[in-house]
Steps between C-alpha positions, in 0.01 A plus 500: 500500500661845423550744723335843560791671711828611382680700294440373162676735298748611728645169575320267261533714173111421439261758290295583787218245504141550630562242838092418473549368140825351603235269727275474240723397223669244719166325614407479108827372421501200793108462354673445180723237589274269688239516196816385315544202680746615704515500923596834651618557871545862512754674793417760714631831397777595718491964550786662321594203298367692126625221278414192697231464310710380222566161675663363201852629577582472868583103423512222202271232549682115349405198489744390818325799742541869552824767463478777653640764385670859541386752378634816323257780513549644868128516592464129379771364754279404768248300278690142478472512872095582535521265165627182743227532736265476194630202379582300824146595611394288185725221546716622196840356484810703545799433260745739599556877577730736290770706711669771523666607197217355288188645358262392278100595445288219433394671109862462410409094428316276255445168492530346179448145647534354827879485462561801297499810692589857349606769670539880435858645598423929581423718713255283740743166462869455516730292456552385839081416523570323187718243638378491760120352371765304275657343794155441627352296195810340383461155738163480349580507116389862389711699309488841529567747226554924556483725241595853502220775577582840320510847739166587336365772736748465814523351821196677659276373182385140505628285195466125580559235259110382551470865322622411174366114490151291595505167417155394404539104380817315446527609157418830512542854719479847477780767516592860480763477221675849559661410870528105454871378501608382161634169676131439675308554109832256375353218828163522438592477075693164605149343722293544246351743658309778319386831612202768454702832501343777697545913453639739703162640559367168655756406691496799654160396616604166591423352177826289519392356852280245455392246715482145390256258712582227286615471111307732280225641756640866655459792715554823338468857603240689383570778196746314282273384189770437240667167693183435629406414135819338422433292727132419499552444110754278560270290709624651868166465724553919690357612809533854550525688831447886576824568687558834465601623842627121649707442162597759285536791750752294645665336218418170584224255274287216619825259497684728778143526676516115595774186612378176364615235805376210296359418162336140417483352196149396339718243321572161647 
């Protein structure tokens, strides 16, 4: 649940949003989910915490458990910590931690597969955090691949690698051409993986941060038409959310908005 209280543009580098709709949007969003299918335990907002809301970064959920991460931003570097409690209070596994020097934002990785992982190297993940989820992972088979993030807008701005590429099936994502790494358009190329490329205009509306419940049916932000027709024409089943103040006033889609803890199958 987001919070009400705290300084949102001061600290969190938000447009100011209206805090009522911030509610509102958020309730329609969880609404959403669960009439996709999908169950939704929802935290408590915790006062001051502006970005907690995105619960996507403070760890990376795997197959093995939980890592908990640490995080770049300065308001954000309490949330791993309030994030724990979350996920012991649900019986979550925990993994590991990251430490001091690592960071690393939970929108700086992708799973490809369950032993593919990619990860963003920028402003929000460095090399240290890198290694360190690499270290993590290893015993269990995943490799882990980083790919340079470019400066793009600065430190202060938020450029994750989940802001230039969605997955939506196996065989197919989305992605913001202009800021992906050459190397990560060369990876994808060499999976077979194809991709829907989005404008400037939508992704500055989150039109690059999509949120796959399973292969071809999505979440998308509200006000981005063009990919919404790629994608619907290219047999993508779209839900649309209006997330005006909860998503694009604070850079962050309907992907940052949630942390999947466990996806089943319907096959076998």
């Amino acid at each position: 649940t987001p919070t009400t209280v705290g300084k949102f543009v001061q600290e969190g580098f938000w447009r100011q949003p209206d805090t009522a709709a911030l509610l509102i949007e958020h309730k329609s969003f969880t609404e959403l989910l669960e009439s996709l299918g999908c169950k939704v335990d929802v935290a408590p907002p915790v006062d001051g915490l502006v970005d907690a809301v995105y619960m996507h970064d403070p760890m990376i959920m795997t197959p093995h458990g939980a890592i908990l991460l640490r995080m770049a931003k300065p308001v954000r570097s309490p949330e791993p910590a309030e994030f724990r409690k979350d996920l012991e209070g649900l019986g979550v596994p925990i993994l590991g931690q990251l430490t001091d020097p690592a960071f690393a934002d939970g929108g700086d990785k992708v799973w490809l597969d369950a032993k593919t992982l990619l990860i963003g190297h920028g402003y929000r993940t460095n090399q240290a955090g890198i290694d360190q989820v690499r270290a993590l992972l290893a015993p269990h088979g995943v490799d882990v691949f980083s790919f340079d993030l470019p400066h793009y807008e600065g430190p202060s701005a938020v450029l994750h690698l989940m802001s230039v590429l969605s997955p939506i099936a196996h065989d197919k994502a989305v992605v913001y051409e202009p800021l992906a790494p050459v190397r990560l358009l060369q990876f994808l190329e060499s999976r077979n993986i194809s991709w829907f490329s989005v404008s400037e205009k939508e992704m500055l509306t989150q039109g690059s941060n999509i949120l796959t419940i399973r292969p071809n049916v999505v979440v998308l932000a509200a006000g981005n038409p063009v990919i919404e027709a790629q994608l619907r024409a290219a047999g993508v089943e779209v839900h649309l959310f209006n997330g005006d103040n909860v998503a694009v006033k604070g850079d962050g889609g309907p992907t940052c908005l949630t942390a999947p803890l466990l996806r089943v199958s319907n096959h076998g």
